[in-house]
């Protein structure tokens, strides 16, 4: 009787790219079960599975076990994971340049960075390795599951959502991340004083963000009369409008996506709210 050879151990980059059973289906919607496809709820992402470069794959293989975690429903111990640092959740970090810059600028703050874009995970790991940053953890999968099942109440010092998919067509507006159902999920996870920071270059989405966030009595707009550049009195807003936008904080770097939008003539809006 002959015994079969043991299966080779897949590298982190191979596991993430192949999306085997060990990784949760919500990270890879094309592998979701029929029941998951029928589930009607907001999702934190539009699936993107671009090709990884060799450098990104290599960074994943070197750094995933140290800095990465799958969004699989397992509750997280944030104080242990981040060695006591206050933790801000960042949903959708793209290629990771902004996340890495903010992590390097403040090593005393922890960043839990969630995304589904595997090349972006590899790219961010390259930046962390370059900068020697130890205060970031990468979460692979749907941030809604992360919030719902894995984070304790009052465990977050902040939430960042920079340039989420605007879903511009009216019939797709229900897919936007920033809406009341998402806020109901987020608010219990935010500690008192936690900062909620959103940014978008899509004007109608910015207006929706303000309406959703200001509708919550648990949140305070830090720039209730702001037009995005300075403080204004209500009477100074056109037609009595009250945008409620904040100036871009110095600590938020201008992103590559943002520069692209500005080149197209888009207006970027930041929103800063605090958990009461």
mmCIF file with all atom_site columns, C-alpha atoms in Angstrom, residues 21 26 29 45 47 59 83 95 101 120 151 160 169 193 196 210 219 235 273:
data_model
loop_
_atom_site.group_PDB
_atom_site.id
_atom_site.type_symbol
_atom_site.label_atom_id
_atom_site.label_alt_id
_atom_site.label_comp_id
_atom_site.label_asym_id
_atom_site.label_entity_id
_atom_site.label_seq_id
_atom_site.pdbx_PDB_ins_code
_atom_site.Cartn_x
_atom_site.Cartn_y
_atom_site.Cartn_z
_atom_site.occupancy
_atom_site.B_iso_or_equiv
_atom_site.pdbx_formal_charge
_atom_site.auth_seq_id
_atom_site.auth_comp_id
_atom_site.auth_asym_id
_atom_site.auth_atom_id
_atom_site.pdbx_PDB_model_num
ATOM 1  C CA . UNK A 1 21  ? -11.997 27.168 1.461   1.00 0.00 ? 21  UNK A CA 1
ATOM 2  C CA . UNK A 1 26  ? -17.462 37.171 1.334   1.00 0.00 ? 26  UNK A CA 1
ATOM 3  C CA . UNK A 1 29  ? -18.041 37.045 -4.014  1.00 0.00 ? 29  UNK A CA 1
ATOM 4  C CA . UNK A 1 45  ? -16.975 46.793 -1.398  1.00 0.00 ? 45  UNK A CA 1
ATOM 5  C CA . UNK A 1 47  ? -15.207 43.185 -5.924  1.00 0.00 ? 47  UNK A CA 1
ATOM 6  C CA . UNK A 1 59  ? 5.470   41.151 0.281   1.00 0.00 ? 59  UNK A CA 1
ATOM 7  C CA . UNK A 1 83  ? -0.313  46.375 21.798  1.00 0.00 ? 83  UNK A CA 1
ATOM 8  C CA . UNK A 1 95  ? -3.146  50.581 -2.887  1.00 0.00 ? 95  UNK A CA 1
ATOM 9  C CA . UNK A 1 101 ? 1.809   57.539 5.277   1.00 0.00 ? 101 UNK A CA 1
ATOM 10 C CA . UNK A 1 120 ? -3.550  46.426 -2.511  1.00 0.00 ? 120 UNK A CA 1
ATOM 11 C CA . UNK A 1 151 ? -15.282 43.984 16.885  1.00 0.00 ? 151 UNK A CA 1
ATOM 12 C CA . UNK A 1 160 ? -12.081 56.361 8.103   1.00 0.00 ? 160 UNK A CA 1
ATOM 13 C CA . UNK A 1 169 ? -26.697 55.645 -10.874 1.00 0.00 ? 169 UNK A CA 1
ATOM 14 C CA . UNK A 1 193 ? -14.974 60.786 21.367  1.00 0.00 ? 193 UNK A CA 1
ATOM 15 C CA . UNK A 1 196 ? -15.539 59.602 11.982  1.00 0.00 ? 196 UNK A CA 1
ATOM 16 C CA . UNK A 1 210 ? -23.874 64.777 5.574   1.00 0.00 ? 210 UNK A CA 1
ATOM 17 C CA . UNK A 1 219 ? -22.653 62.168 16.260  1.00 0.00 ? 219 UNK A CA 1
ATOM 18 C CA . UNK A 1 235 ? -26.542 83.308 5.838   1.00 0.00 ? 235 UNK A CA 1
ATOM 19 C CA . UNK A 1 273 ? -17.839 63.928 13.018  1.00 0.00 ? 273 UNK A CA 1
#
